[in-house]
Short mmCIF file of C-alpha atoms in Angstrom, two decimals:
data_model
loop_
_atom_site.label_atom_id
_atom_site.label_comp_id
_atom_site.label_asym_id
_atom_site.label_seq_id
_atom_site.Cartn_x
_atom_site.Cartn_y
_atom_site.Cartn_z
CA MET A 1 18.12 -84.03 -60.81
CA ALA A 2 20.00 -82.34 -63.79
CA GLU A 3 17.34 -79.64 -64.73
CA HIS A 4 15.46 -80.87 -68.61
CA GLU A 5 16.13 -84.10 -67.90
CA HIS A 6 16.28 -86.25 -71.21
CA GLU A 7 16.14 -89.76 -71.27
CA GLN A 8 16.15 -91.40 -74.59
CA GLY A 9 14.54 -88.10 -75.25
CA HIS A 10 11.69 -87.92 -73.03
CA GLU A 11 11.40 -84.32 -70.99
CA HIS A 12 11.98 -84.58 -67.40
CA VAL A 13 11.30 -81.62 -64.78
CA ARG A 14 10.90 -81.18 -61.78
CA VAL A 15 8.01 -79.30 -61.43
CA ALA A 16 5.03 -78.89 -63.81
CA VAL A 17 2.50 -75.41 -63.40
CA VAL A 18 -0.61 -75.58 -65.22
CA GLY A 19 -2.02 -72.53 -66.16
CA SER A 20 -0.70 -68.38 -66.22
CA GLY A 21 -3.01 -66.89 -64.03
CA PHE A 22 -2.63 -64.89 -60.85
CA GLY A 23 -1.83 -68.63 -59.40
CA GLY A 24 0.51 -69.87 -62.69
CA LEU A 25 2.13 -66.85 -62.15
CA GLY A 26 2.67 -66.28 -58.10
CA ALA A 27 3.41 -70.63 -57.72
CA ALA A 28 6.13 -69.63 -61.35
CA VAL A 29 7.93 -67.16 -58.91
CA ARG A 30 7.76 -68.68 -55.00
CA LEU A 31 9.27 -71.37 -57.38
CA ARG A 32 12.37 -69.08 -58.68
CA ARG A 33 12.70 -67.61 -54.91
CA GLU A 34 13.48 -71.24 -53.24
CA GLY A 35 16.02 -71.77 -56.05
CA ILE A 36 14.56 -74.17 -58.12
CA THR A 37 14.37 -73.12 -61.89
CA ASP A 38 14.01 -76.64 -63.28
CA PHE A 39 9.88 -75.78 -63.92
CA VAL A 40 7.82 -74.93 -66.57
CA VAL A 41 4.25 -73.15 -67.03
CA LEU A 42 1.95 -75.04 -69.61
CA GLU A 43 -0.89 -72.76 -70.87
CA ARG A 44 -3.10 -73.81 -72.99
CA ALA A 45 -3.31 -70.30 -74.30
CA SER A 46 -1.10 -67.77 -76.36
CA GLY A 47 -0.78 -66.06 -73.78
CA VAL A 48 -0.86 -64.91 -69.87
CA GLY A 49 -3.23 -63.55 -67.87
CA GLY A 50 -5.98 -66.58 -66.74
CA THR A 51 -9.46 -64.99 -66.04
CA TRP A 52 -8.02 -61.79 -66.76
CA ARG A 53 -6.72 -62.51 -69.87
CA ASP A 54 -10.28 -64.63 -70.95
CA ASN A 55 -13.14 -62.05 -69.65
CA SER A 56 -12.19 -58.70 -72.05
CA TYR A 57 -15.70 -58.60 -71.96
CA PRO A 58 -17.41 -54.33 -71.97
CA GLY A 59 -16.91 -53.23 -68.00
CA CYS A 60 -14.96 -55.78 -66.74
CA ALA A 61 -13.11 -55.32 -64.10
CA CYS A 62 -12.16 -56.29 -60.31
CA ASP A 63 -14.43 -55.77 -57.05
CA VAL A 64 -11.51 -56.00 -55.05
CA PRO A 65 -9.83 -52.79 -53.91
CA SER A 66 -6.59 -52.86 -56.71
CA HIS A 67 -3.74 -53.00 -53.81
CA LEU A 68 -4.66 -55.82 -52.23
CA TYR A 69 -6.01 -57.60 -55.52
CA SER A 70 -2.02 -57.94 -56.45
CA PHE A 71 0.77 -60.24 -54.72
CA SER A 72 2.34 -58.61 -51.89
CA PHE A 73 5.64 -59.13 -52.99
CA ALA A 74 5.46 -57.51 -56.69
CA PRO A 75 3.08 -54.17 -55.47
CA ASN A 76 2.50 -51.46 -57.89
CA PRO A 77 2.24 -48.23 -57.05
CA ASP A 78 0.82 -47.05 -60.37
CA TRP A 79 -2.91 -48.52 -59.98
CA PRO A 80 -4.77 -46.12 -62.18
CA ARG A 81 -7.86 -46.54 -59.94
CA SER A 82 -8.67 -47.96 -56.87
CA PHE A 83 -10.53 -50.34 -58.31
CA SER A 84 -8.75 -51.45 -62.35
CA GLY A 85 -10.73 -52.79 -64.89
CA GLN A 86 -9.63 -55.80 -66.36
CA ARG A 87 -6.67 -53.96 -69.32
CA HIS A 88 -4.52 -53.26 -66.43
CA ILE A 89 -5.18 -56.13 -64.46
CA ARG A 90 -3.55 -58.11 -67.42
CA ALA A 91 -1.20 -56.12 -67.83
CA TYR A 92 0.16 -56.49 -64.35
CA LEU A 93 0.15 -60.10 -64.55
CA GLU A 94 2.21 -59.57 -68.12
CA HIS A 95 4.63 -57.41 -66.09
CA VAL A 96 5.07 -60.23 -63.42
CA ALA A 97 6.30 -62.83 -65.66
CA ASP A 98 8.42 -60.19 -67.61
CA VAL A 99 9.83 -58.96 -63.97
CA PHE A 100 10.31 -61.96 -62.34
CA GLY A 101 11.92 -64.01 -65.86
CA LEU A 102 9.62 -66.49 -66.33
CA ARG A 103 8.47 -66.76 -70.16
CA PRO A 104 11.26 -68.93 -70.60
CA HIS A 105 9.33 -71.53 -68.54
CA ILE A 106 6.28 -71.14 -69.97
CA ARG A 107 5.17 -72.59 -72.57
CA PHE A 108 2.25 -71.56 -74.51
CA ASP A 109 -1.00 -72.83 -76.98
CA SER A 110 -0.26 -76.59 -74.01
CA GLU A 111 -3.15 -77.46 -73.22
CA VAL A 112 -3.03 -80.57 -70.97
CA LYS A 113 -4.60 -83.47 -72.13
CA ARG A 114 -4.01 -86.42 -69.48
CA MET A 115 -1.66 -86.59 -66.75
CA VAL A 116 -1.35 -89.59 -64.79
CA TRP A 117 0.85 -90.81 -62.41
CA ASP A 118 3.05 -93.71 -62.80
CA GLY A 119 3.70 -95.53 -59.69
CA GLU A 120 6.88 -97.67 -60.52
CA GLN A 121 8.48 -94.03 -62.12
CA MET A 122 7.21 -92.27 -59.32
CA ARG A 123 6.32 -89.46 -61.37
CA TRP A 124 3.64 -88.08 -64.07
CA GLU A 125 3.24 -88.34 -67.34
CA ILE A 126 1.32 -85.17 -68.94
CA GLU A 127 0.16 -85.18 -72.40
CA THR A 128 0.45 -81.70 -73.78
CA SER A 129 -1.30 -80.37 -76.80
CA SER A 130 2.65 -79.29 -77.93
CA GLY A 131 4.38 -82.61 -76.70
CA ASN A 132 4.81 -85.09 -73.64
CA LEU A 133 6.99 -84.64 -70.89
CA SER A 134 7.23 -86.05 -66.85
CA ALA A 135 7.48 -84.34 -63.56
CA ASP A 136 8.06 -85.21 -60.08
CA VAL A 137 5.04 -82.53 -59.15
CA VAL A 138 2.10 -81.25 -60.34
CA VAL A 139 1.28 -77.44 -59.62
CA SER A 140 -2.54 -76.88 -60.87
CA ALA A 141 -3.75 -73.89 -60.94
CA THR A 142 -6.39 -73.79 -63.66
CA GLY A 143 -8.72 -71.75 -60.87
CA PRO A 144 -11.95 -72.07 -60.45
CA LEU A 145 -13.31 -69.18 -63.19
CA SER A 146 -11.32 -71.38 -66.02
CA GLU A 147 -14.16 -73.10 -68.22
CA PRO A 148 -17.39 -70.97 -69.15
CA LYS A 149 -20.64 -72.66 -68.03
CA LEU A 150 -23.21 -72.55 -70.13
CA PRO A 151 -26.94 -72.98 -69.56
CA ASP A 152 -28.80 -76.78 -71.83
CA ILE A 153 -31.34 -74.69 -73.11
CA PRO A 154 -33.86 -76.18 -75.45
CA GLY A 155 -33.73 -74.40 -79.38
CA LEU A 156 -30.92 -72.54 -78.56
CA ASP A 157 -29.09 -74.41 -80.98
CA THR A 158 -31.36 -73.52 -83.58
CA PHE A 159 -30.86 -70.16 -82.61
CA PRO A 160 -29.89 -67.58 -85.90
CA GLY A 161 -28.80 -64.96 -84.19
CA LYS A 162 -25.45 -64.58 -82.49
CA VAL A 163 -24.58 -66.37 -78.63
CA PHE A 164 -21.17 -65.48 -76.90
CA HIS A 165 -20.37 -66.27 -73.09
CA SER A 166 -19.28 -63.09 -71.00
CA ALA A 167 -16.07 -64.82 -70.74
CA ARG A 168 -15.85 -65.79 -74.66
CA TRP A 169 -16.45 -62.40 -75.89
CA ASP A 170 -17.08 -61.74 -79.60
CA HIS A 171 -15.27 -58.11 -79.77
CA ASP A 172 -16.03 -58.62 -84.18
CA TYR A 173 -19.98 -58.31 -83.18
CA ASP A 174 -21.34 -55.46 -83.15
CA LEU A 175 -23.92 -54.97 -80.36
CA ARG A 176 -25.39 -51.36 -81.89
CA GLY A 177 -29.43 -51.10 -82.10
CA LYS A 178 -29.46 -54.63 -81.69
CA ARG A 179 -32.04 -56.79 -79.52
CA VAL A 180 -29.58 -58.30 -77.11
CA ALA A 181 -30.65 -61.37 -74.14
CA MET A 182 -28.88 -60.68 -71.44
CA VAL A 183 -28.83 -64.37 -69.09
CA GLY A 184 -27.70 -63.93 -65.78
CA THR A 185 -27.12 -61.43 -62.83
CA GLY A 186 -24.42 -61.96 -61.30
CA ALA A 187 -20.87 -59.76 -61.35
CA SER A 188 -19.79 -60.31 -64.69
CA ALA A 189 -23.50 -58.80 -65.77
CA ILE A 190 -23.80 -56.61 -63.80
CA GLN A 191 -20.89 -54.82 -65.42
CA ILE A 192 -21.85 -55.84 -68.79
CA VAL A 193 -25.23 -54.18 -68.75
CA PRO A 194 -24.85 -50.23 -68.15
CA SER A 195 -21.94 -51.17 -70.56
CA ILE A 196 -23.92 -51.91 -73.54
CA GLN A 197 -26.79 -50.51 -72.84
CA PRO A 198 -26.59 -47.24 -74.08
CA LEU A 199 -25.61 -48.68 -77.48
CA VAL A 200 -28.49 -51.85 -77.56
CA SER A 201 -31.90 -50.90 -79.06
CA ARG A 202 -33.62 -53.29 -76.82
CA LEU A 203 -31.78 -54.85 -74.14
CA THR A 204 -33.55 -58.22 -71.95
CA LEU A 205 -32.46 -59.38 -68.38
CA PHE A 206 -33.37 -62.77 -67.52
CA GLN A 207 -32.56 -62.88 -64.29
CA ARG A 208 -33.16 -66.06 -62.61
CA THR A 209 -32.30 -64.49 -58.65
CA PRO A 210 -32.19 -60.73 -57.93
CA ALA A 211 -28.82 -59.87 -56.22
CA TRP A 212 -28.37 -57.60 -53.73
CA VAL A 213 -25.84 -54.62 -55.00
CA LEU A 214 -24.19 -51.99 -53.03
CA PRO A 215 -22.26 -48.67 -54.86
CA ARG A 216 -19.20 -49.84 -55.83
CA VAL A 217 -17.46 -46.85 -54.54
CA ASP A 218 -14.42 -46.25 -57.48
CA ARG A 219 -12.32 -43.34 -57.88
CA PRO A 220 -9.09 -43.00 -60.06
CA ILE A 221 -6.16 -42.73 -57.73
CA SER A 222 -4.01 -39.81 -58.36
CA GLU A 223 -0.91 -38.74 -59.83
CA ALA A 224 0.44 -37.44 -56.50
CA GLU A 225 -1.02 -40.57 -54.60
CA ARG A 226 0.83 -42.76 -56.74
CA ALA A 227 3.70 -40.60 -56.65
CA LEU A 228 3.81 -40.84 -52.81
CA HIS A 229 3.83 -45.20 -52.76
CA ARG A 230 6.28 -44.49 -55.83
CA THR A 231 9.14 -42.57 -53.68
CA LEU A 232 7.76 -44.25 -50.67
CA PRO A 233 6.74 -47.81 -51.24
CA VAL A 234 5.95 -48.43 -47.93
CA THR A 235 2.86 -45.92 -48.71
CA THR A 236 1.73 -49.05 -50.63
CA LYS A 237 2.28 -51.74 -47.93
CA LEU A 238 0.15 -49.15 -45.62
CA ARG A 239 -2.58 -48.61 -48.12
CA ARG A 240 -2.94 -52.90 -48.25
CA GLY A 241 -2.60 -53.49 -44.55
CA LEU A 242 -5.57 -51.20 -43.97
CA LEU A 243 -7.72 -52.30 -46.81
CA TRP A 244 -6.39 -55.86 -46.22
CA GLY A 245 -7.64 -54.43 -41.77
CA ILE A 246 -11.55 -54.02 -42.83
CA ARG A 247 -11.68 -56.80 -44.29
CA GLU A 248 -10.50 -59.42 -41.61
CA LEU A 249 -13.09 -57.91 -39.90
CA GLN A 250 -16.12 -57.88 -41.83
CA VAL A 251 -15.60 -61.37 -42.03
CA GLN A 252 -17.29 -62.31 -38.81
CA ALA A 253 -20.45 -61.27 -39.65
CA PHE A 254 -20.21 -64.32 -42.74
CA THR A 255 -18.94 -66.58 -40.82
CA LYS A 256 -20.74 -66.49 -37.35
CA HIS A 257 -22.40 -64.55 -37.01
CA PRO A 258 -25.34 -63.19 -40.09
CA GLY A 259 -27.63 -61.76 -38.38
CA GLU A 260 -25.39 -58.50 -37.80
CA LEU A 261 -25.36 -58.26 -42.27
CA GLY A 262 -29.64 -56.92 -41.24
CA PHE A 263 -27.34 -52.89 -41.40
CA VAL A 264 -25.54 -53.77 -44.68
CA GLU A 265 -29.93 -55.48 -46.15
CA ARG A 266 -30.79 -51.74 -45.35
CA LEU A 267 -27.60 -49.96 -47.62
CA ALA A 268 -27.99 -51.73 -50.41
CA LYS A 269 -32.13 -51.15 -50.21
CA ARG A 270 -31.21 -47.77 -50.21
CA ASN A 271 -28.48 -48.07 -52.90
CA MET A 272 -31.51 -49.96 -55.04
CA ALA A 273 -34.65 -46.70 -53.99
CA ARG A 274 -32.78 -43.46 -55.48
CA ALA A 275 -32.01 -45.27 -58.94
CA ILE A 276 -35.09 -47.51 -59.23
CA LYS A 277 -38.37 -45.35 -58.68
CA ASP A 278 -40.76 -48.27 -59.53
CA PRO A 279 -41.82 -49.92 -57.19
CA ALA A 280 -43.12 -52.77 -59.79
CA LEU A 281 -39.30 -52.99 -60.81
CA ARG A 282 -38.40 -52.64 -57.21
CA ALA A 283 -40.06 -55.83 -56.32
CA ARG A 284 -38.78 -57.95 -59.19
CA LEU A 285 -35.02 -56.67 -57.74
CA THR A 286 -34.99 -57.20 -54.28
CA PRO A 287 -34.06 -60.58 -52.40
CA ASP A 288 -35.81 -62.64 -50.97
CA TYR A 289 -32.18 -63.99 -48.36
CA ARG A 290 -29.81 -62.50 -46.45
CA ILE A 291 -27.24 -60.12 -47.70
CA GLY A 292 -23.78 -62.06 -48.75
CA CYS A 293 -25.33 -66.09 -49.08
CA LYS A 294 -24.58 -65.25 -52.54
CA ARG A 295 -21.31 -63.30 -53.66
CA ILE A 296 -22.34 -59.62 -52.78
CA LEU A 297 -21.64 -57.41 -56.07
CA LEU A 298 -20.86 -53.46 -56.78
CA SER A 299 -22.24 -51.38 -58.56
CA SER A 300 -23.17 -47.34 -59.23
CA THR A 301 -23.85 -47.50 -62.57
CA TYR A 302 -26.75 -51.38 -62.44
CA TYR A 303 -29.60 -50.17 -61.62
CA PRO A 304 -30.18 -46.63 -63.25
CA ALA A 305 -29.07 -48.79 -66.24
CA LEU A 306 -32.43 -51.29 -65.26
CA ALA A 307 -34.25 -48.20 -65.11
CA GLN A 308 -33.61 -47.02 -68.37
CA PRO A 309 -36.43 -46.93 -71.24
CA ASN A 310 -35.75 -49.49 -73.52
CA VAL A 311 -34.37 -51.94 -70.71
CA ASP A 312 -37.03 -54.95 -69.68
CA VAL A 313 -36.43 -57.19 -66.64
CA VAL A 314 -37.76 -60.64 -66.85
CA ALA A 315 -37.62 -61.79 -62.60
CA SER A 316 -37.53 -65.32 -64.34
CA GLY A 317 -34.24 -68.20 -66.43
CA LEU A 318 -34.43 -68.36 -69.88
CA SER A 319 -36.76 -71.63 -70.81
CA GLU A 320 -36.65 -72.42 -74.09
CA ILE A 321 -36.46 -71.22 -77.71
CA ARG A 322 -38.05 -70.33 -80.80
CA GLY A 323 -36.27 -68.97 -83.33
CA SER A 324 -35.44 -65.89 -82.55
CA THR A 325 -37.59 -65.84 -79.76
CA VAL A 326 -35.96 -66.12 -76.39
CA VAL A 327 -38.70 -66.88 -73.23
CA GLY A 328 -38.25 -67.02 -69.81
CA ALA A 329 -40.04 -69.45 -68.05
CA ASP A 330 -42.28 -67.26 -67.08
CA GLY A 331 -43.47 -67.03 -70.04
CA THR A 332 -42.68 -63.58 -71.29
CA GLU A 333 -41.49 -64.06 -74.88
CA ALA A 334 -38.96 -61.87 -76.84
CA GLU A 335 -37.60 -61.08 -80.01
CA VAL A 336 -33.53 -60.76 -80.53
CA ASP A 337 -30.63 -60.81 -82.81
CA ALA A 338 -28.23 -61.28 -79.71
CA ILE A 339 -27.91 -63.43 -76.89
CA VAL A 340 -25.18 -63.30 -74.24
CA PHE A 341 -25.19 -66.03 -70.86
CA GLY A 342 -23.36 -64.66 -67.92
CA THR A 343 -23.85 -68.12 -66.69
CA GLY A 344 -20.76 -68.36 -64.54
CA PHE A 345 -17.75 -71.15 -64.57
CA HIS A 346 -17.76 -74.62 -63.53
CA VAL A 347 -16.60 -73.61 -60.35
CA THR A 348 -18.06 -76.81 -58.33
CA ASP A 349 -16.87 -79.55 -60.88
CA MET A 350 -13.53 -78.46 -61.75
CA PRO A 351 -12.78 -79.67 -65.93
CA ILE A 352 -9.42 -80.41 -64.69
CA ALA A 353 -10.45 -83.47 -62.15
CA GLU A 354 -11.04 -85.04 -65.85
CA ARG A 355 -8.22 -85.32 -67.28
CA VAL A 356 -5.77 -86.48 -63.87
CA VAL A 357 -5.35 -89.98 -62.73
CA GLY A 358 -3.87 -90.81 -60.15
CA ALA A 359 -2.12 -93.89 -58.02
CA GLU A 360 -5.54 -96.49 -58.26
CA GLY A 361 -5.85 -95.86 -61.74
CA LYS A 362 -9.06 -93.42 -60.99
CA THR A 363 -9.43 -89.78 -62.47
CA LEU A 364 -9.63 -87.24 -59.75
CA ALA A 365 -13.62 -86.23 -61.20
CA GLU A 366 -13.80 -90.22 -60.18
CA SER A 367 -13.04 -89.60 -56.28
CA TRP A 368 -14.47 -86.63 -55.88
CA THR A 369 -17.82 -87.63 -57.14
CA GLY A 370 -19.69 -87.12 -53.26
CA GLY A 371 -17.59 -83.56 -53.78
CA MET A 372 -14.07 -81.97 -54.22
CA GLN A 373 -12.63 -82.39 -50.94
CA SER A 374 -8.51 -81.67 -50.75
CA LEU A 375 -6.53 -81.63 -47.23
CA ARG A 376 -5.77 -77.88 -46.54
CA GLY A 377 -7.15 -76.72 -49.98
CA ALA A 378 -4.16 -78.30 -51.96
CA THR A 379 -3.48 -81.82 -51.68
CA ALA A 380 -6.47 -84.81 -52.71
CA ALA A 381 -6.23 -88.49 -51.30
CA GLY A 382 -4.76 -91.07 -54.02
CA PHE A 383 -2.25 -87.95 -55.72
CA PRO A 384 0.41 -88.16 -54.99
CA ASN A 385 2.78 -85.12 -54.97
CA TRP A 386 0.22 -83.43 -57.01
CA MET A 387 -1.41 -79.54 -55.94
CA THR A 388 -3.78 -77.74 -56.28
CA ILE A 389 -4.17 -73.84 -56.41
CA ILE A 390 -7.17 -71.98 -55.33
CA GLY A 391 -8.58 -75.56 -54.48
CA PRO A 392 -11.44 -76.37 -52.51
CA ASN A 393 -12.82 -74.59 -50.13
CA THR A 394 -10.75 -72.11 -50.74
CA GLY A 395 -12.61 -68.99 -52.16
CA LEU A 396 -13.98 -65.99 -50.19
CA GLY A 397 -16.50 -63.99 -50.07
CA ASN A 398 -15.51 -60.14 -49.08
CA SER A 399 -11.68 -60.25 -49.36
CA SER A 400 -9.17 -61.05 -52.07
CA MET A 401 -8.30 -64.24 -53.79
CA ILE A 402 -4.13 -63.20 -54.14
CA LEU A 403 -3.92 -63.89 -50.63
CA MET A 404 -5.22 -67.24 -50.22
CA ILE A 405 -2.95 -68.26 -53.37
CA GLU A 406 0.18 -66.68 -51.29
CA SER A 407 -0.69 -68.15 -48.54
CA GLN A 408 -1.12 -72.14 -50.78
CA LEU A 409 2.17 -71.11 -52.10
CA ASN A 410 3.33 -70.91 -48.69
CA TYR A 411 2.52 -74.21 -48.48
CA LEU A 412 4.01 -75.27 -51.72
CA ALA A 413 7.53 -74.13 -51.01
CA ASP A 414 7.00 -76.24 -47.50
CA TYR A 415 6.23 -79.23 -49.22
CA LEU A 416 8.83 -79.29 -52.15
CA ARG A 417 11.33 -78.88 -48.90
CA GLN A 418 9.57 -82.40 -47.14
CA LEU A 419 9.97 -83.65 -50.41
CA ASP A 420 14.16 -82.63 -50.00
CA VAL A 421 14.38 -83.14 -46.99
CA LEU A 422 12.96 -87.06 -47.27
CA GLY A 423 15.17 -87.67 -50.60
CA GLY A 424 15.69 -89.44 -52.83
CA ARG A 425 12.52 -91.02 -55.86
CA VAL A 426 9.38 -89.73 -53.28
CA ALA A 427 6.04 -88.23 -52.85
CA LEU A 428 3.51 -87.34 -50.79
CA ASP A 429 -0.03 -89.02 -50.52
CA ALA A 430 -2.80 -87.93 -48.55
CA ARG A 431 -4.50 -89.17 -46.06
CA PRO A 432 -8.14 -90.49 -46.17
CA SER A 433 -8.11 -89.39 -42.95
CA ALA A 434 -6.93 -86.53 -42.82
CA VAL A 435 -8.45 -85.48 -45.94
CA ARG A 436 -11.55 -86.38 -43.74
CA ALA A 437 -10.80 -84.53 -40.75
CA TRP A 438 -9.70 -81.61 -42.52
CA ASN A 439 -13.29 -81.30 -44.68
CA HIS A 440 -15.07 -82.32 -41.29
CA ARG A 441 -13.94 -79.72 -39.78
CA VAL A 442 -14.16 -77.17 -42.66
CA GLN A 443 -18.22 -78.18 -42.97
CA GLU A 444 -18.67 -77.43 -39.55
CA ARG A 445 -17.74 -74.46 -39.43
CA MET A 446 -19.29 -73.74 -42.42
CA LYS A 447 -23.03 -74.40 -41.38
CA ARG A 448 -23.60 -71.57 -39.24
CA THR A 449 -22.20 -69.65 -41.84
CA VAL A 450 -24.33 -66.97 -43.95
CA TRP A 451 -23.71 -69.38 -46.97
CA ASN A 452 -24.93 -71.60 -45.14
CA THR A 453 -27.52 -70.37 -43.63
CA GLY A 454 -28.05 -67.21 -45.82
CA GLY A 455 -31.84 -69.12 -47.34
CA CYS A 456 -30.37 -68.42 -50.87
CA THR A 457 -28.97 -71.71 -53.58
CA SER A 458 -25.38 -70.06 -55.21
CA TRP A 459 -22.73 -71.29 -57.23
CA TYR A 460 -21.08 -71.78 -53.37
CA LEU A 461 -22.64 -75.16 -53.80
CA ASP A 462 -22.17 -78.07 -54.96
CA GLU A 463 -24.96 -79.68 -56.66
CA ASN A 464 -24.99 -82.47 -53.37
CA GLY A 465 -25.67 -78.77 -51.34
CA ARG A 466 -22.26 -78.77 -49.61
CA ASN A 467 -20.87 -75.85 -49.84
CA THR A 468 -16.98 -76.60 -51.70
CA THR A 469 -16.11 -73.68 -52.47
CA VAL A 470 -15.97 -71.29 -50.13
CA TRP A 471 -13.21 -70.54 -46.62
CA PRO A 472 -15.82 -70.26 -43.09
CA GLY A 473 -12.88 -68.12 -41.62
CA THR A 474 -10.34 -65.93 -42.46
CA THR A 475 -6.90 -64.99 -44.37
CA SER A 476 -4.84 -65.19 -41.42
CA GLU A 477 -6.86 -68.59 -39.70
CA PHE A 478 -6.03 -70.11 -43.75
CA ARG A 479 -2.18 -68.32 -44.00
CA ARG A 480 -1.96 -70.48 -40.10
CA ALA A 481 -3.01 -73.91 -41.42
CA THR A 482 -1.12 -73.81 -44.36
CA ARG A 483 2.52 -72.59 -43.23
CA ARG A 484 3.71 -75.95 -42.35
CA VAL A 485 2.82 -79.49 -43.98
CA ASP A 486 2.47 -81.67 -41.31
CA LEU A 487 3.50 -85.17 -42.42
CA ALA A 488 2.48 -86.61 -40.19
CA GLU A 489 -1.19 -86.47 -42.34
CA TYR A 490 0.93 -87.37 -45.51
CA ALA A 491 1.66 -91.47 -46.75
CA VAL A 492 5.70 -91.37 -47.31
CA LEU A 493 5.90 -93.56 -50.65
CA ARG A 494 9.46 -94.45 -52.01
CA ALA A 495 10.87 -95.84 -54.95
CA HIS A 496 13.73 -98.02 -54.47
CA PRO A 497 16.50 -99.61 -56.94
CA ASN A 498 14.22 -101.88 -58.24
CA SER A 499 10.75 -99.36 -58.23
CA THR A 500 8.73 -101.41 -56.27
CA VAL A 501 7.06 -98.75 -53.63
CA THR A 502 6.68 -98.86 -50.37
CA GLN A 503 4.87 -96.80 -47.86
CA GLU A 504 6.17 -95.13 -45.24
CA ASN A 505 3.50 -95.08 -41.91
CA ALA A 506 3.35 -91.71 -39.95
CA GLU A 507 0.26 -91.65 -38.15
CA VAL A 508 -2.46 -88.49 -38.34
CA THR A 509 -2.08 -86.45 -35.28
CA ALA A 510 -4.61 -83.60 -36.33
#
């Protein structure tokens, strides 16, 4: 197909990638490496970076070691710390966009409004805020941490002070000397609290469920180490391999033997006891569920901040707002000037799904009313030539998402190769039976994991209590499962010259 084909003013590309975070940029690099240059990256913002562009709150950093939280094909010998901050990760992604020549492909300020599958033309019609186009294949890399989740709190609309979500931090608002309510105790909150506690006059933390927190063993990476990595690139690879191997060995405890996590709980309790001397506060901060059931958080400064005299920990969620008074579910009241929500994201109800209309005229959200499910975390039945990066059940509880993204990029590359081999105007549509079989295997394995047996309710679970977020195995297993596209798991749709669509049958072997 001719590059950027224009028919009567209509732009058509082979592949449209949605999003320019790790998933979107990774897909763009992989397309280039596969020899595909007829693609665009549609980005709603005015810069690359995804969640690392949007989350710029004080203290924002990654809880996966830097050398593992980067692409294997774009190692960075110059990471300044063992755990990198937001600024350096965003700069890394800008660097990837430049080094791999991706910028000519990126359309900034182009939010995808709607994507509709055209069965006659065998392509996706895409409406964006900057114009319309069509594509043979869509790669959705919007990510699970892209749409902030704000709780519906009675009285919030009448609050006279400042309100914002951690992922939409208002840097023009000065928190110095202010009375601040922090809602939530997840990964963002435990970084924000130590950063703003010394600045504010009073900090009231609303904790619905306490988190398990382990020390963050972070340190600057010396110039000597960086010089070694620059001079001998193999040392960067070895460092990455070691970090990966340790986490790969740890996975068994999360997925098969949650009972073995008791030792880690004792470490977390010791970490708390060192900083929190008040037994009543310690009791409020001690979880009653198995460590690992919710995401394990890393911080060496969170507990010391909570022990300071200007901090109050309310052991309940925020239930109501009356004027400038915030009220906890336990009746605790506090006057505040600002409310910061660290309440997470729409993870189990992917917002982009509302905008994707498949072969049967249904949106992806409608087809997922019983919960998200896809084939190998990538494709959904009834949505031909549409693939997700970081789709259902591809999340990790203890390792780097970049490993999962790269596995899905392998699957994407083989998917496009299969379309080339089939030739003509052709599409692959995941068979419902294959999707069911894959998800049955995933959910069966999920039953014995700590995420399902640990006695907590986490953001990994959807409204039906199903874990549609995490992968219940090792990254190696997922890589093997996504190395090749099995055509038996797909219906092959073909458009013939008279624009009728036929389906080539192949039985599912799984």
